[in-house]
Short mmCIF file of C-alpha atoms and ligand atoms in Angstrom, two decimals:
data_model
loop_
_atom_site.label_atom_id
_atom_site.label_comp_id
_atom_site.label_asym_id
_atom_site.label_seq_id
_atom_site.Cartn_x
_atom_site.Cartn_y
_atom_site.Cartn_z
CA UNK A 1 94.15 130.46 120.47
CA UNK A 2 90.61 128.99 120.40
CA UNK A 3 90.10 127.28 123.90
CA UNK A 4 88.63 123.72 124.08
CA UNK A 5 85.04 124.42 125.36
CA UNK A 6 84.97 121.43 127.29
CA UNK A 7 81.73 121.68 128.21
CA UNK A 8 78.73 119.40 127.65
CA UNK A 9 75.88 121.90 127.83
CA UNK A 10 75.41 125.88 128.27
CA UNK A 11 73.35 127.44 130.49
CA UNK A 12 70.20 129.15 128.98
CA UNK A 13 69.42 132.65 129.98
CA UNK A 14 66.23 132.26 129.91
CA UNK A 15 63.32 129.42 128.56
CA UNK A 16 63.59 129.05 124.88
CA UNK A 17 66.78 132.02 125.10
CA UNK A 18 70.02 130.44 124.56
CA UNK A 19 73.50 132.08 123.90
CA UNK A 20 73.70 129.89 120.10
CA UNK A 21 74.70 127.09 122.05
CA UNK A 22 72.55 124.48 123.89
CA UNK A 23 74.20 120.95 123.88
CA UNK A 24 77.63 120.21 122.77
CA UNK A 25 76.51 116.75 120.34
CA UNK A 26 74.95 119.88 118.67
CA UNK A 27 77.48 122.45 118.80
CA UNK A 28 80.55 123.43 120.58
CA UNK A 29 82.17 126.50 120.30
CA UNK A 30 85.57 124.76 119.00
CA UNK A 31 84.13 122.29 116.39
CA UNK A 32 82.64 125.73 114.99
CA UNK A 33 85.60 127.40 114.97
CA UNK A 34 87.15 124.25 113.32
CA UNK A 35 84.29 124.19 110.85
CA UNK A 36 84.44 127.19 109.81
CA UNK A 37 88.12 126.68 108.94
CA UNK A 38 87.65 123.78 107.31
CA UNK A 39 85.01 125.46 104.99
CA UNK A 40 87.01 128.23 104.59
CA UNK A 41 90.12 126.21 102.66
CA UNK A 42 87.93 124.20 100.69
CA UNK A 43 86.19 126.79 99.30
CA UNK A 44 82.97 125.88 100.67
CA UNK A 45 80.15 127.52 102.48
CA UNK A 46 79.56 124.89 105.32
CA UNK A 47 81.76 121.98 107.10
CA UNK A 48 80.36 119.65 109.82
CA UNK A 49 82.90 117.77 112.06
CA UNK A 50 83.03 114.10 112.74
CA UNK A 51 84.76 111.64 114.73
CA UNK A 52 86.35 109.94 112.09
CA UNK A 53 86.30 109.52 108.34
CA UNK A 54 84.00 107.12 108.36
CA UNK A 55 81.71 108.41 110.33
CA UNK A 56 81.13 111.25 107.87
CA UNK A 57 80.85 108.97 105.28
CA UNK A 58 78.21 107.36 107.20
CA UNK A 59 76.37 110.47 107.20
CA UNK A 60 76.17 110.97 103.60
CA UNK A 61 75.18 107.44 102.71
CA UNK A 62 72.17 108.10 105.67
CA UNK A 63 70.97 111.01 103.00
CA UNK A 64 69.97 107.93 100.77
CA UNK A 65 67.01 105.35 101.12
CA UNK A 66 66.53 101.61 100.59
CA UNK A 67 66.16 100.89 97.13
CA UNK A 68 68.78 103.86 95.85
CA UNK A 69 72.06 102.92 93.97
CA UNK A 70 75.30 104.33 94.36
CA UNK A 71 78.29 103.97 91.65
CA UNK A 72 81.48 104.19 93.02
CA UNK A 73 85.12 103.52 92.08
CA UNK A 74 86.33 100.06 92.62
CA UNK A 75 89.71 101.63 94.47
CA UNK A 76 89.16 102.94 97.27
CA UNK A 77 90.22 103.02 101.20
CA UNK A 78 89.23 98.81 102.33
CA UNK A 79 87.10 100.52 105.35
CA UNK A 80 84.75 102.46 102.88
CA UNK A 81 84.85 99.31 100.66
CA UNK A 82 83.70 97.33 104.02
CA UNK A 83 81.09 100.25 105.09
CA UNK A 84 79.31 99.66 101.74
CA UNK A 85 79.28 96.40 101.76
CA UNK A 86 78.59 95.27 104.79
CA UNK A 87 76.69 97.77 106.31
CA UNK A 88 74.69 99.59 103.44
CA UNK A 89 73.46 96.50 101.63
CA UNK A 90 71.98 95.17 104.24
CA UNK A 91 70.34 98.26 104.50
CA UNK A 92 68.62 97.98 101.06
CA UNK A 93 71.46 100.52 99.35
CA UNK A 94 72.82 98.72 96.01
CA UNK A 95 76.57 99.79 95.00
CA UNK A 96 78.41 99.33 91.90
CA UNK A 97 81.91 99.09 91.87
CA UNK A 98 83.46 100.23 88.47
CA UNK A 99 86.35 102.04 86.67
CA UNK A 100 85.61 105.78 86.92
CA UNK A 101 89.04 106.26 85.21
CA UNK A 102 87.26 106.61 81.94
CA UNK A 103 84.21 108.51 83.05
CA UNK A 104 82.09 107.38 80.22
CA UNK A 105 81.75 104.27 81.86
CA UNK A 106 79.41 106.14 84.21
CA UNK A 107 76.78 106.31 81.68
CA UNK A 108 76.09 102.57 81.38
CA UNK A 109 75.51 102.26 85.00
CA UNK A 110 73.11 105.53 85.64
CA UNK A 111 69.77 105.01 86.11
CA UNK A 112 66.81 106.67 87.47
CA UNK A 113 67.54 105.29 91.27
CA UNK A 114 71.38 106.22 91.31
CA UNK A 115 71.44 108.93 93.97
CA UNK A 116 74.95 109.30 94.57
CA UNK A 117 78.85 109.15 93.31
CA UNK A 118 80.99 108.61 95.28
CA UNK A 119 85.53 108.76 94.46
CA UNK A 120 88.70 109.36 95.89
CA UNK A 121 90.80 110.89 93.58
CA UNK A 122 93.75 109.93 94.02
CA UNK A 123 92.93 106.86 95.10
CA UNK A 124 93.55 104.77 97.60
CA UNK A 125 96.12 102.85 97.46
CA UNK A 126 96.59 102.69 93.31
CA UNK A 127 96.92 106.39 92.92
CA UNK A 128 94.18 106.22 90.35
CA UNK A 129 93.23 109.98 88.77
CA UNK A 130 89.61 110.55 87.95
CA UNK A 131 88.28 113.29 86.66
CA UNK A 132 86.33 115.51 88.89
CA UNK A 133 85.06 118.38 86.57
CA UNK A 134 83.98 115.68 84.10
CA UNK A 135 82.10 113.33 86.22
CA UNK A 136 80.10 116.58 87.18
CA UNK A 137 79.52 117.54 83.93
CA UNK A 138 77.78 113.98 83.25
CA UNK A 139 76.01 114.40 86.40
CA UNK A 140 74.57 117.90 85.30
CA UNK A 141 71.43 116.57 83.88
CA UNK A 142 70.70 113.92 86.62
CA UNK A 143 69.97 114.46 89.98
CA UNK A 144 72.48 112.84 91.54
CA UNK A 145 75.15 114.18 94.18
CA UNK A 146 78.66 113.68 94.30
CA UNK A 147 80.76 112.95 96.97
CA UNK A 148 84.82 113.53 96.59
CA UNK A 149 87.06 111.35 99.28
CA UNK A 150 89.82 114.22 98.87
CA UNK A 151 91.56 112.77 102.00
CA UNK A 152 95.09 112.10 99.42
CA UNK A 153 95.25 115.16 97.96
CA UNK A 154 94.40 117.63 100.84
CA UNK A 155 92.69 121.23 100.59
CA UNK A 156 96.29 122.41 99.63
CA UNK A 157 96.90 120.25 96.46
CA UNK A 158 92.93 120.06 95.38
CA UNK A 159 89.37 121.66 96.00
CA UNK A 160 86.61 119.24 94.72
CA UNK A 161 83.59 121.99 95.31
CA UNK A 162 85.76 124.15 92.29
CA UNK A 163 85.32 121.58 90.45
CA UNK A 164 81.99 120.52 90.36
CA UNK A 165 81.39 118.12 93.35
CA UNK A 166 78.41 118.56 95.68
CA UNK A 167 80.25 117.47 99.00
CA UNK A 168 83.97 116.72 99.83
CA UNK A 169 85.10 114.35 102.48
CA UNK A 170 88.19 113.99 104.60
CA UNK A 171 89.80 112.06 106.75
CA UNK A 172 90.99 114.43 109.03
CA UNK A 173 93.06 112.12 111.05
CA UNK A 174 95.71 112.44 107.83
CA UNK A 175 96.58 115.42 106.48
CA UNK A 176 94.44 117.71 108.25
CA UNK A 177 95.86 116.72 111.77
CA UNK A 178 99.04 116.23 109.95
CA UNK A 179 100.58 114.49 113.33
CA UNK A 180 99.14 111.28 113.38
CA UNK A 181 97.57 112.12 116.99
CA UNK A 182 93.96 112.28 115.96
CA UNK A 183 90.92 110.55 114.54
CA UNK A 184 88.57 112.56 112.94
CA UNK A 185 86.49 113.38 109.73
CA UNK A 186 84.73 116.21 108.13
CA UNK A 187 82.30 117.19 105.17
CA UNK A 188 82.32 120.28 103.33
CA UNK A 189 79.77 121.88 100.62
CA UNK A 190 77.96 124.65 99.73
CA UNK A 191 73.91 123.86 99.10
CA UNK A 192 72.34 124.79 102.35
CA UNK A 193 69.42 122.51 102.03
CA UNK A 194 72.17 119.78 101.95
CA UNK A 195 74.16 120.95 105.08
CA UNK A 196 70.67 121.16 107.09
CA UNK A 197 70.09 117.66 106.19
CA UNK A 198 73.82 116.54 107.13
CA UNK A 199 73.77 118.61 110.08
CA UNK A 200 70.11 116.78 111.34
CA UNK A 201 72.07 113.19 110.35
CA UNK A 202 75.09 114.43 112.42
CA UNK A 203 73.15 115.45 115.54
CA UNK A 204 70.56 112.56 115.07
CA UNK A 205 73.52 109.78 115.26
CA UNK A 206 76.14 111.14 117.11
CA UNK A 207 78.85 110.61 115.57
CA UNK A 208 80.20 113.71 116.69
CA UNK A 209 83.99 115.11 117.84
CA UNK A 210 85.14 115.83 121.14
CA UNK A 211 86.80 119.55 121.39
CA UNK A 212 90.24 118.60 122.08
CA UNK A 213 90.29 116.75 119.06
CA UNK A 214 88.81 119.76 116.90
CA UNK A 215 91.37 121.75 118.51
CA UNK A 216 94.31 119.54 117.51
CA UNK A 217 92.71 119.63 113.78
CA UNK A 218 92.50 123.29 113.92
CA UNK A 219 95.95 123.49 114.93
CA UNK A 220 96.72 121.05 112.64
CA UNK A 221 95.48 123.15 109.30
CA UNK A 222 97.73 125.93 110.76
CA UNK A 223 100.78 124.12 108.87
CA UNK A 224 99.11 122.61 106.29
CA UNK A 225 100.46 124.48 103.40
CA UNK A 226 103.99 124.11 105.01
CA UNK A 227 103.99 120.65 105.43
CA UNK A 228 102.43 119.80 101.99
CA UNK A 229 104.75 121.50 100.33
CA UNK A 230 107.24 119.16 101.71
CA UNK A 231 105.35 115.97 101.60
CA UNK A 232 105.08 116.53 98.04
CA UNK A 233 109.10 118.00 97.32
CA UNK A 234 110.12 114.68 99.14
CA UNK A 235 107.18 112.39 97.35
CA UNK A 236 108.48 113.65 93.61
CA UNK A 237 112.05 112.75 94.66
CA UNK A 238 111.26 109.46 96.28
CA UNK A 239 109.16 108.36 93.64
CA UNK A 240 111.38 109.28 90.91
CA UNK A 241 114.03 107.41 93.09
CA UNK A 242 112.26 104.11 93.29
CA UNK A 243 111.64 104.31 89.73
CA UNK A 244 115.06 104.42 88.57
CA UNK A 245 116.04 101.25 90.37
CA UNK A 246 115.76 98.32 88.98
CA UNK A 247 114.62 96.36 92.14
CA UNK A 248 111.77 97.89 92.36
CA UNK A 249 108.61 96.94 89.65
CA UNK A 250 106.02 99.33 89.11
CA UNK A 251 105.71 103.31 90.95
CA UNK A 252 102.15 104.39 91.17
CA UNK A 253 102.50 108.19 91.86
CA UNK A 254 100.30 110.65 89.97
CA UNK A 255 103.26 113.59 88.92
CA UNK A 256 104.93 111.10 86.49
CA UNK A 257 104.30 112.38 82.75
CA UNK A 258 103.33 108.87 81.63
CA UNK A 259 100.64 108.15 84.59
CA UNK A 260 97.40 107.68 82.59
CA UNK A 261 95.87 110.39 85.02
CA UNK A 262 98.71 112.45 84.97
CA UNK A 263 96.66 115.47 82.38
CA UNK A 264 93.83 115.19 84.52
CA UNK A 265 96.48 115.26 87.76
CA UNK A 266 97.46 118.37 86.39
CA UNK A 267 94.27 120.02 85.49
CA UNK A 268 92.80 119.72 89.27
CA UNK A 269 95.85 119.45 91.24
CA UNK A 270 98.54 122.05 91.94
CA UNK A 271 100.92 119.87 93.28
CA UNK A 272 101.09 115.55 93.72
CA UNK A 273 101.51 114.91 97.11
CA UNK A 274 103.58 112.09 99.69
CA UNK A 275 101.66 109.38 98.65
CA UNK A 276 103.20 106.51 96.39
CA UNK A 277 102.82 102.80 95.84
CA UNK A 278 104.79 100.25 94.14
CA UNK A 279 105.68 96.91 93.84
CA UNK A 280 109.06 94.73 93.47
CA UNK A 281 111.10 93.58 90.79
CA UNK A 282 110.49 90.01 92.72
CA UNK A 283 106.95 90.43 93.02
CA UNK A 284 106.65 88.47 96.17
CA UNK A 285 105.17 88.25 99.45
CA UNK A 286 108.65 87.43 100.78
CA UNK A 287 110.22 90.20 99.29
CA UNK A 288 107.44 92.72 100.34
CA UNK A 289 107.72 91.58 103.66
CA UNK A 290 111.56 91.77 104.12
CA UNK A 291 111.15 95.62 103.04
CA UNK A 292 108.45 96.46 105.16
CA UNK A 293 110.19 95.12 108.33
CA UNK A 294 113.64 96.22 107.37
CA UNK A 295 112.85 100.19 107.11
CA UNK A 296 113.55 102.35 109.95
CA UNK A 297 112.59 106.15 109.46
CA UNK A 298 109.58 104.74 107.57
CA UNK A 299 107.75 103.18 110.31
CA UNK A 300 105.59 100.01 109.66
CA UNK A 301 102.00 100.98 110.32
CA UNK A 302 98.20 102.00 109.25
CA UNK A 303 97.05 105.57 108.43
CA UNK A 304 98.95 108.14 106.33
CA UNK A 305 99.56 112.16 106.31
CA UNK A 306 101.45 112.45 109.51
CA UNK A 307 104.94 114.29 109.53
CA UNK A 308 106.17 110.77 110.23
CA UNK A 309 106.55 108.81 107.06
CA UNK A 310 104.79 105.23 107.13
CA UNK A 311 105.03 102.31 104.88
CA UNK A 312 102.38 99.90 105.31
CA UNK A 313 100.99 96.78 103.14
CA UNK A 314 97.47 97.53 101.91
CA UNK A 315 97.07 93.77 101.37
CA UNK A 316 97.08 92.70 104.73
CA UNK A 317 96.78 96.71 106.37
CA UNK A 318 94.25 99.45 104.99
CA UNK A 319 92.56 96.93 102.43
CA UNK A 320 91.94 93.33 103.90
CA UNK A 321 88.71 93.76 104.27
CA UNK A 322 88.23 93.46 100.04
CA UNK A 323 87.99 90.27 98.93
CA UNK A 324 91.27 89.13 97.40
CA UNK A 325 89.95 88.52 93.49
CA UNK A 326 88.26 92.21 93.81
CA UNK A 327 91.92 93.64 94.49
CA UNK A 328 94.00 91.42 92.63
CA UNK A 329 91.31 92.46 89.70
CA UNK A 330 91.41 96.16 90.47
CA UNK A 331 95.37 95.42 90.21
CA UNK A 332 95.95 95.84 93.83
CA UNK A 333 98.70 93.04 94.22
CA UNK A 334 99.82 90.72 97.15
CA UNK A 335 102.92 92.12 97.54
CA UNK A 336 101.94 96.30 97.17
CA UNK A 337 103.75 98.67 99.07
CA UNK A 338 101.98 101.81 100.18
CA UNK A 339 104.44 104.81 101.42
CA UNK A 340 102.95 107.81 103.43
CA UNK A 341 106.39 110.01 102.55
CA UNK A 342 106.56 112.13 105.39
CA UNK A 343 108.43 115.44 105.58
CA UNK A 344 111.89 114.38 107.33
CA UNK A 345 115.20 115.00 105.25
CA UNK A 346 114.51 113.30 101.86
CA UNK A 347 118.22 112.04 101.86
CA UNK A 348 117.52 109.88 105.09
CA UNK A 349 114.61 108.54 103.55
CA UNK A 350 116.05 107.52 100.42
CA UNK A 351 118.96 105.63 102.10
CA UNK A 352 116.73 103.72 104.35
CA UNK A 353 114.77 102.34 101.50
CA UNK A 354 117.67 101.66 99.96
CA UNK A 355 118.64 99.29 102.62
CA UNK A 356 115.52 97.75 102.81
CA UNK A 357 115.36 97.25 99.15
CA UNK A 358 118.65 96.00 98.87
CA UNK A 359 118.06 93.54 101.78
CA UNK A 360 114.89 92.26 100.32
CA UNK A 361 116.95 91.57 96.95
CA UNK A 362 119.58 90.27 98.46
CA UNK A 363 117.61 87.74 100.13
CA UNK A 364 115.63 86.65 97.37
CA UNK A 365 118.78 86.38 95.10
CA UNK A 366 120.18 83.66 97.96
CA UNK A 367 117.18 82.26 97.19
CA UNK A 368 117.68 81.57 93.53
CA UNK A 369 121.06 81.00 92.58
CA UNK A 370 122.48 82.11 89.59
CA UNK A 371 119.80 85.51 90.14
CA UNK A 372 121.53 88.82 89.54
CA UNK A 373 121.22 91.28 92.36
CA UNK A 374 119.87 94.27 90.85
CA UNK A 375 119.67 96.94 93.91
CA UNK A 376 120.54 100.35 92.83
C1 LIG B 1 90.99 107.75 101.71
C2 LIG B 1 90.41 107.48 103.05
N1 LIG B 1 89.13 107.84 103.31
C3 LIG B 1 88.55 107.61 104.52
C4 LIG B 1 89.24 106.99 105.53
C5 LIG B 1 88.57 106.73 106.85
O1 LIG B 1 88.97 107.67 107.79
P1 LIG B 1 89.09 107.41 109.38
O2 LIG B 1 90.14 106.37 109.56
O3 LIG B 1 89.44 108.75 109.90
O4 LIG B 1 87.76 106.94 109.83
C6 LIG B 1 90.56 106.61 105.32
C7 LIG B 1 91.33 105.95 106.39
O5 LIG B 1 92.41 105.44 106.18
C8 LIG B 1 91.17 106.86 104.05
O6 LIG B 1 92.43 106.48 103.77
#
């Protein structure tokens, strides 16, 4: 097993003659050996390490200058949404928030001082498809880069460097780690002008991971292809589940036939993953509420891709820090529910929604007399 070099410097062996290593916010010997992983089933040349997910998507928007523009999705992860915002404004960085569904809408938006794209596909928390290979293929005669958020999909399910992107992000501390025991981040591409100019960001701030955590990662990836495999088995089956009951409103999960993105899904994905969102029959906060207290295997909290499935309420969870008209707009209702399906037996997991879909109905149908109790 790779150790954890936990070590903060290396001795030299003579001035200006190191061993490859000289301080460990430069290199460690485990974050390379994690790195090198990490480029390796992405299909990339080069991966840099980070403490978290947004710290490497710090360091890409530090490759830009005041006055650039950046077009991005409007559905994304609240704490990118909130980086943006509230951080890179201020810094003279303007952002445009659009549909990248239909990737014509690009062209309206690019001019000569857009620098970068940047998407999740899917998204976070609508399960929103965009099309990778053809947002590259507009970007072909522009200088621009593009950055893919692949944290939903994983390395197993989709590589956004195959498809055209210039660097791919993840939030390691999801399915990489896979055990919800770690925060951490990583970027992966293949231009080496661009990695030298990541790497310089990376060293220059900081923002750097401490070796037991790029061990955990590394051991982490080991069973990535395992537990994917059963995140997404158990995510077709719950989703197709929750769509056949009539409590339950609308399923956002990208291997239905009739998704919109469900083509493009299937041209750049190989499988759909754990993650699914939906809403209520009795769209209410109540209702929401009742079902996201009443579950037991799927435990109420933040963060997703752990072997431990999680339900959690984007709303008030992973996405508070939108503005409520920009998520009711980008269809992101009050009373979503966001399911990390994790890869316990998918029997166990379909009963205990059942209960807490049931309860929620019940209640609300006490509520209104005369209502019809429609659990499944
Ligand atoms: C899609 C996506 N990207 C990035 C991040 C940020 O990653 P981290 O929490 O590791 O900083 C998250 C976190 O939830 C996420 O869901």
């Amino acid at each position: 097993m790779t150790p954890i070099y936990q070590t903060a410097t290396y001795v030299q062996t003579a001035l200006g003659d190191h061993k490859g290593y000289e301080y460990a916010r430069t290199q460690n010997p485990t974050r390379t050996a994690l790195q090198d992983a990490l480029a390796a089933i992405e299909n990339g040349k080069f991966a840099l390490s980070f403490s978290s997910g947004i710290a490497a998507t710090d360091a890409v928007l530090k490759l830009l200058n005041p006055g650039d523009e950046v077009i991005t999705a409007n559905d994304m992860y609240g704490g990118t949404y909130r980086l943006f915002t509230k951080i890179f404004e201020k810094y003279g960085l303007k952002f445009h928030f659009i549909d990248l569904r239909d990737t014509n809408n690009l062209k309206n938006h690019i001019n000569d001082k857009t620098k970068l794209i940047w998407m999740e596909t899917p998204t976070n928390p609508m399960m929103n498809i965009i099309d990778i290979a053809g947002t590259a293929k507009i970007l072909k005669e522009h200088k621009i880069l593009l950055c893919v958020d692949n944290t939903f999909a994983s390395p197993y399910l989709q590589n956004p460097l195959d498809h055209g992107a210039d660097i791919v992000l993840h939030s390691a501390t999801k399915y990489l780690g896979g055990h919800s025991d770690v925060v951490h981040g990583c970027l992966i591409m293949n231009d080496p002008a661009l990695k030298e100019k990541l790497e310089f960001i990376q060293n220059s701030c900081g923002a750097v991971p401490g070796p037991q955590d790029c061990f955990l990662v590394l051991r982490g990836l080991k069973t990535l292809h395992v537990r994917m495999q059963r995140h997404s088995e158990n995510g077709a089956k719950i989703a197709r589940w929750l769509k056949n009951n009539p409590a339950v409103g609308e399923v956002h999960y990208c291997g239905f036939e009739d998704h919109p993105g469900h083509d493009i899904a299937k041209k750049q994905m190989r499988d759909f993953g754990g993650m699914i969102s939906f809403t209520l029959h009795n769209d209410s906060m109540e209702a929401a509420q009742k079902v996201l207290e009443t579950t037991k295997l799927f435990s109420l909290a933040e963060s997703l891709g752990g072997v431990e499935s999680l339900i959690g309420h984007p709303a008030t969870m992973t996405h508070a820090s939108i503005p409520r008209e920009e998520r009711i707009k980008n269809g992101l209702a009050d009373s979503l529910i966001r399911l990390s399906v994790g890869i316990e037996d998918v029997d166990d997991l379909i009963a205990d929604l059942d209960n807490a879909i049931g309860k929620a109905d019940e209640t609300a149908s006490k509520k209104e007399p005369g209502r019809k109790v429609v659990s499944a």
